[in-house]
Coordinates of C-alpha atoms and ligand atoms in Angstrom, one line a residue:
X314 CA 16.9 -34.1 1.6
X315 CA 17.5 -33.4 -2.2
X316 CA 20.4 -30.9 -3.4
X317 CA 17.5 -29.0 -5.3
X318 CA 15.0 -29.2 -1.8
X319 CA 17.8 -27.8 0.0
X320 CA 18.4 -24.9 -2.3
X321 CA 15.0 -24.3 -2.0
X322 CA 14.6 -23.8 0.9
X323 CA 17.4 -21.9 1.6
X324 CA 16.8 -19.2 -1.5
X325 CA 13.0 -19.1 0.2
X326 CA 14.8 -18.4 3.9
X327 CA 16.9 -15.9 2.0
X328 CA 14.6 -13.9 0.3
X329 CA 12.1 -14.0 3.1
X330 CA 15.0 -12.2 5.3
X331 CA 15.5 -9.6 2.5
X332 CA 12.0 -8.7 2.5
X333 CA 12.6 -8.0 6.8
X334 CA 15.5 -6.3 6.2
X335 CA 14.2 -3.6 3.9
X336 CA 11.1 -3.5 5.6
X337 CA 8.5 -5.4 3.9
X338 CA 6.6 -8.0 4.5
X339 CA 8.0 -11.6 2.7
X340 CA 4.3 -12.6 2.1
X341 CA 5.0 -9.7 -0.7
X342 CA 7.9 -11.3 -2.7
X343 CA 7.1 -14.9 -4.2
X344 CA 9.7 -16.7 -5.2
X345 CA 9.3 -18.5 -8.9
X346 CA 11.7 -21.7 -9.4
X347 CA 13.1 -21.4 -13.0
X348 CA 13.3 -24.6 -14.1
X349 CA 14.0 -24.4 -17.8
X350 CA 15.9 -27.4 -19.7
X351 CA 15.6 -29.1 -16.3
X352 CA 13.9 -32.5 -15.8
X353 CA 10.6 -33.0 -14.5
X354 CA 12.4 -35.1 -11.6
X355 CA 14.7 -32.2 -10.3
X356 CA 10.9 -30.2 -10.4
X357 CA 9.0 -33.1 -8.1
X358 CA 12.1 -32.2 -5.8
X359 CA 11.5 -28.5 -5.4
X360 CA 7.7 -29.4 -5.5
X361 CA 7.9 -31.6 -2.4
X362 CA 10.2 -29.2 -0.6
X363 CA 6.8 -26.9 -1.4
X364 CA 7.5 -24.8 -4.1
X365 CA 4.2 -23.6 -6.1
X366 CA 5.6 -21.5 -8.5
X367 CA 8.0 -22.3 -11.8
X368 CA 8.8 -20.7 -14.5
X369 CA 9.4 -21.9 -18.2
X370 CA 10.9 -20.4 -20.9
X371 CA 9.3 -22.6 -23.9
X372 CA 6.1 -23.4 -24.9
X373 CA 7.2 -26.9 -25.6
X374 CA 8.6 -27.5 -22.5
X375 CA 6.1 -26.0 -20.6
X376 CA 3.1 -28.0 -22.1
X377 CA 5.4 -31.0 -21.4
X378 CA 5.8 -30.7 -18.2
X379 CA 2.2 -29.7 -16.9
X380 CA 0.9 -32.8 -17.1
X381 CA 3.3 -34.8 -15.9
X382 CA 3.6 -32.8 -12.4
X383 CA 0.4 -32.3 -9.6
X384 CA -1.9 -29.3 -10.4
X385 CA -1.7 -27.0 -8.2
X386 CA 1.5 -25.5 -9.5
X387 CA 1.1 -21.9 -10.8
X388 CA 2.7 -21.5 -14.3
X389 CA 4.8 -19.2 -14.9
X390 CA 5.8 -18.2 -18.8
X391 CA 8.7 -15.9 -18.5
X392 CA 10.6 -16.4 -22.2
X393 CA 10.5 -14.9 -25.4
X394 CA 6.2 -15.9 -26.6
X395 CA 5.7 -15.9 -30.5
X396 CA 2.4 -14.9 -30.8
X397 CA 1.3 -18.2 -33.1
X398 CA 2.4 -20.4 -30.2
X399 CA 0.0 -18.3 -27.7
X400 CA -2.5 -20.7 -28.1
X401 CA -0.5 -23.7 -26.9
X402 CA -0.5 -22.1 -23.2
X403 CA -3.3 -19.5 -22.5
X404 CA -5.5 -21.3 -20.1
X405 CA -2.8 -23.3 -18.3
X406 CA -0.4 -20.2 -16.9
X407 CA -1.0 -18.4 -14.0
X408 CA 0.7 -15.3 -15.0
X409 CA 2.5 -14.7 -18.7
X410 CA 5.7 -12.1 -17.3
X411 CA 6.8 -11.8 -20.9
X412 CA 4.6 -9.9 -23.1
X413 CA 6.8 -7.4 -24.9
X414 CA 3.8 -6.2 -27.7
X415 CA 0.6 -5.0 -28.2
X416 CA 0.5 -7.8 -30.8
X417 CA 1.5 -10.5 -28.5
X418 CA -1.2 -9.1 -25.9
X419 CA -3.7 -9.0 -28.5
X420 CA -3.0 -12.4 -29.2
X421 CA -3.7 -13.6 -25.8
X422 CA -6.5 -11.3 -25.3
X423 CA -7.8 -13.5 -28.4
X424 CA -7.1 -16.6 -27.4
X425 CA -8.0 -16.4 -24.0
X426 CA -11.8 -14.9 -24.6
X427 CA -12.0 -18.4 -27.2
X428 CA -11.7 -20.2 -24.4
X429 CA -13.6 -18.0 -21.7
X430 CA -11.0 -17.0 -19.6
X431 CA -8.6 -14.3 -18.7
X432 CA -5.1 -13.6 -18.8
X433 CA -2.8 -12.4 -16.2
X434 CA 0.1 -10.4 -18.0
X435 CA 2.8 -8.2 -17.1
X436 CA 5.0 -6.4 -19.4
X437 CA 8.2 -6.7 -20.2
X438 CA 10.6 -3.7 -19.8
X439 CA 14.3 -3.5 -21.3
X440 CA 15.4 -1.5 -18.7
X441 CA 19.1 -1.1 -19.2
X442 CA 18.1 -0.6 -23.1
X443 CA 20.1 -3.8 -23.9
X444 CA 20.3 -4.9 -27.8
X445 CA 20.0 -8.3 -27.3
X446 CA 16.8 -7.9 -25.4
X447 CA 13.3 -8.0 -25.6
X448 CA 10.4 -5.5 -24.1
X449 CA 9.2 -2.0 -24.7
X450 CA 11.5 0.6 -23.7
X451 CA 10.7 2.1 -20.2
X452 CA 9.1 5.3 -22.6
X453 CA 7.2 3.1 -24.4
X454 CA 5.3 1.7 -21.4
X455 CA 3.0 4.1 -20.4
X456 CA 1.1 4.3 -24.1
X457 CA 1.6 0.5 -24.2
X458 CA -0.6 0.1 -21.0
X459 CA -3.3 2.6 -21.8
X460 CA -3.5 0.4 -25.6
X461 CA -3.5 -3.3 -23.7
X462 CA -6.1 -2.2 -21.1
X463 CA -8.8 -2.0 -23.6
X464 CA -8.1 -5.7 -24.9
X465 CA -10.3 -7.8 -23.7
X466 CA -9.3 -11.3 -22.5
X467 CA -6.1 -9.8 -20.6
X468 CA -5.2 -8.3 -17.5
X469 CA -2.0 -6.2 -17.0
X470 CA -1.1 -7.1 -13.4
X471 CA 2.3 -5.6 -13.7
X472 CA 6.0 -5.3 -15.0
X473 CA 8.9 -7.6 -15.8
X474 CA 12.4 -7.4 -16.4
X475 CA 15.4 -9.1 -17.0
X476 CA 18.3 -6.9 -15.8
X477 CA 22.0 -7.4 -17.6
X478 CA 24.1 -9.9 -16.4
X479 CA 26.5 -8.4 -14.1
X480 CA 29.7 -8.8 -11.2
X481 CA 28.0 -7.4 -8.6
X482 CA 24.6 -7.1 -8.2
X483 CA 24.8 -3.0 -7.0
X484 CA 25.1 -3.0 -10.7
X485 CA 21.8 -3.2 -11.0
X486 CA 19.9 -1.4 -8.4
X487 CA 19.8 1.8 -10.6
X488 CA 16.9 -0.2 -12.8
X489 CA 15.4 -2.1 -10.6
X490 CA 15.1 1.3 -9.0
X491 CA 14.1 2.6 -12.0
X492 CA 11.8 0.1 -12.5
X493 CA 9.8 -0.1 -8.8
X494 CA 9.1 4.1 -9.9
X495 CA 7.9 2.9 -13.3
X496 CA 5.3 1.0 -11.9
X497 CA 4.2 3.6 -9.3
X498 CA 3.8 6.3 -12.1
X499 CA 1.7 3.6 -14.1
X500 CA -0.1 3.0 -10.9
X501 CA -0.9 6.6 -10.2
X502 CA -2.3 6.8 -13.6
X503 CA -5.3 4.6 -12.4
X504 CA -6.2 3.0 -15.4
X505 CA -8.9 0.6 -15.9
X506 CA -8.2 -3.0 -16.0
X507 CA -4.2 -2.0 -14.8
X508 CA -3.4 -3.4 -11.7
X509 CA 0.1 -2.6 -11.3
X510 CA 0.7 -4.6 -8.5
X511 CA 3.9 -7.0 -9.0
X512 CA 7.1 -6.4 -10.3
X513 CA 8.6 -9.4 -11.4
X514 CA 12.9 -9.0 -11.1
X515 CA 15.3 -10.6 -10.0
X516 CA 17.3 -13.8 -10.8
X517 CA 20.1 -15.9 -9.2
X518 CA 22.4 -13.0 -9.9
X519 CA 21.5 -10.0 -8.5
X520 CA 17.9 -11.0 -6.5
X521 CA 18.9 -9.4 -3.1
X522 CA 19.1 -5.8 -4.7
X523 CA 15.9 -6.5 -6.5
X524 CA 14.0 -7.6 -3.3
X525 CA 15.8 -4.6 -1.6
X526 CA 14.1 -2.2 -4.0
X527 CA 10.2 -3.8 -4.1
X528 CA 10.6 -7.1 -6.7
X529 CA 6.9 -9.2 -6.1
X530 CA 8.4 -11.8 -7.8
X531 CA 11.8 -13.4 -8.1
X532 CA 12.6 -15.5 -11.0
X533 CA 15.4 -17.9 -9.7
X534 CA 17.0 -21.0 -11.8
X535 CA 20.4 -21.2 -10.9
X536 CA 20.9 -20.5 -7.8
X537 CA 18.0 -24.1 -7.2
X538 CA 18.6 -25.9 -9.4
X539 CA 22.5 -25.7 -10.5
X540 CA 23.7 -24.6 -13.5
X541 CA 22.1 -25.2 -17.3
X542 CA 23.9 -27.5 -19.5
X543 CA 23.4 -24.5 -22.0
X544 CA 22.8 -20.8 -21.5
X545 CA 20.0 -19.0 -22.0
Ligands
PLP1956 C1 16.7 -18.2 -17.0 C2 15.9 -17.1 -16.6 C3 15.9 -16.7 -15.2 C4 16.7 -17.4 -14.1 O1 18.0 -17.1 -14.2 P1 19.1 -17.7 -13.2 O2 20.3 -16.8 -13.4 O3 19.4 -19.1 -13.5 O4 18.5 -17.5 -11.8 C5 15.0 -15.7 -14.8 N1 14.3 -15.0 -15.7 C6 14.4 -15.3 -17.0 C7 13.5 -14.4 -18.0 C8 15.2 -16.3 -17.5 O5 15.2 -16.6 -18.8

């Protein structure tokens, strides 16, 4: 078996015990391969150990590699989105973890009722209020939801964040913490068109704290595939 199979399956084992240990069920937590700057090859790997899910950082990259891989991979757009390149990718993701502006949503609102579909979104929180980060503040979110909602063409299906790099991953359980009550207090609101159901946190890092305190989603690169030739 491949390095990158093997990884896979043993970060899938992994988080599937988290999920047990904490209580949960692992059919809750997906895990998304992160498979930015790496070849399509290294992809076919984790695709035939039976990942589904990867996630891309660039538009280029990401319309790339679609074609060249089977189709029943879910998409997953979880960098930085510039709203003119929206159009290169609405219709082809699965879920867009990155939007971190009414703008930006509007955009894919726009683009996606153009091409008679809808969007999954979720938004992107800068939980640790990090300078070199994108996202709405966690105070910004509730007034950001209630605005997105009304757009047509997406669907806000939940939150996202990219906690700061740290030694130990305890580090972090204060905002992913933070973040799991975030979404329950959006979720109580009981907006229309808010779904609220996935959290998407979590990476190579610091992923067992983020299972441990309700992540849907874990965005894992590293930790699969080895490390990137540069750092993102
Ligand atoms: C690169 C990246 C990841 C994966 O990070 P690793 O530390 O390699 O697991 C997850 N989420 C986002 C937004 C990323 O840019």
């Amino acid at each position: 078996m491949s390095t990158v199979a093997e990884n896979y399956l043993k970060t899938l084992d992994e988080v599937k015990s988290l999920c047990e240990k904490s209580g949960r069920d692992p059919k809750e937590c997906t895990l998304v391969a992160v498979s930015k700057t790496k070849p399509v090859e290294l992809l076919r790997e984790a695709y035939e150990a039976g990942c589904r899910d990867f996630g891309e950082n660039y538009v280029q990259e990401l319309v790339d590699k679609i074609p060249q891989l089977p189709d029943d991979i879910r998409w997953h757009m979880i960098g930085h989105l510039q709203t003119n390149k929206v159009k290169y990718i609405v219709g082809k993701t699965f879920l867009i973890h990155s939007v971190d502006s009414v703008k930006l949503a509007r955009e894919i609102g726009k683009q996606s009722e153009k091409i008679g579909t809808i969007s999954d979104i979720l938004l992107e929180v800068n939980i640790a209020a990090e300078d070199s980060k994108f996202g709405f503040k966690p105070e910004e979110v509730p007034d950001a939801v209630r605005e997105i909602a009304l757009i047509p063409g997406v669907r806000i299906k939940g939150l996202m964040t990219s906690a700061p790099i740290c030694e130990d991953p305890e580090e972090n359980r204060i905002f992913f913490h933070n973040m799991k009550q975030l979404s329950i207090d959006i979720k109580k609101q009981k907006t229309d068109n808010v779904y609220m159901d996935c959290l998407s946190m979590g990476m190579s890092g610091d992923y067992e704290t983020a299972v441990s305190e309700g992540a849907g989603i874990v965005r894992i690169g590293t930790a699969i595939f080895g490390a990137r030739d540069y750092h993102i």
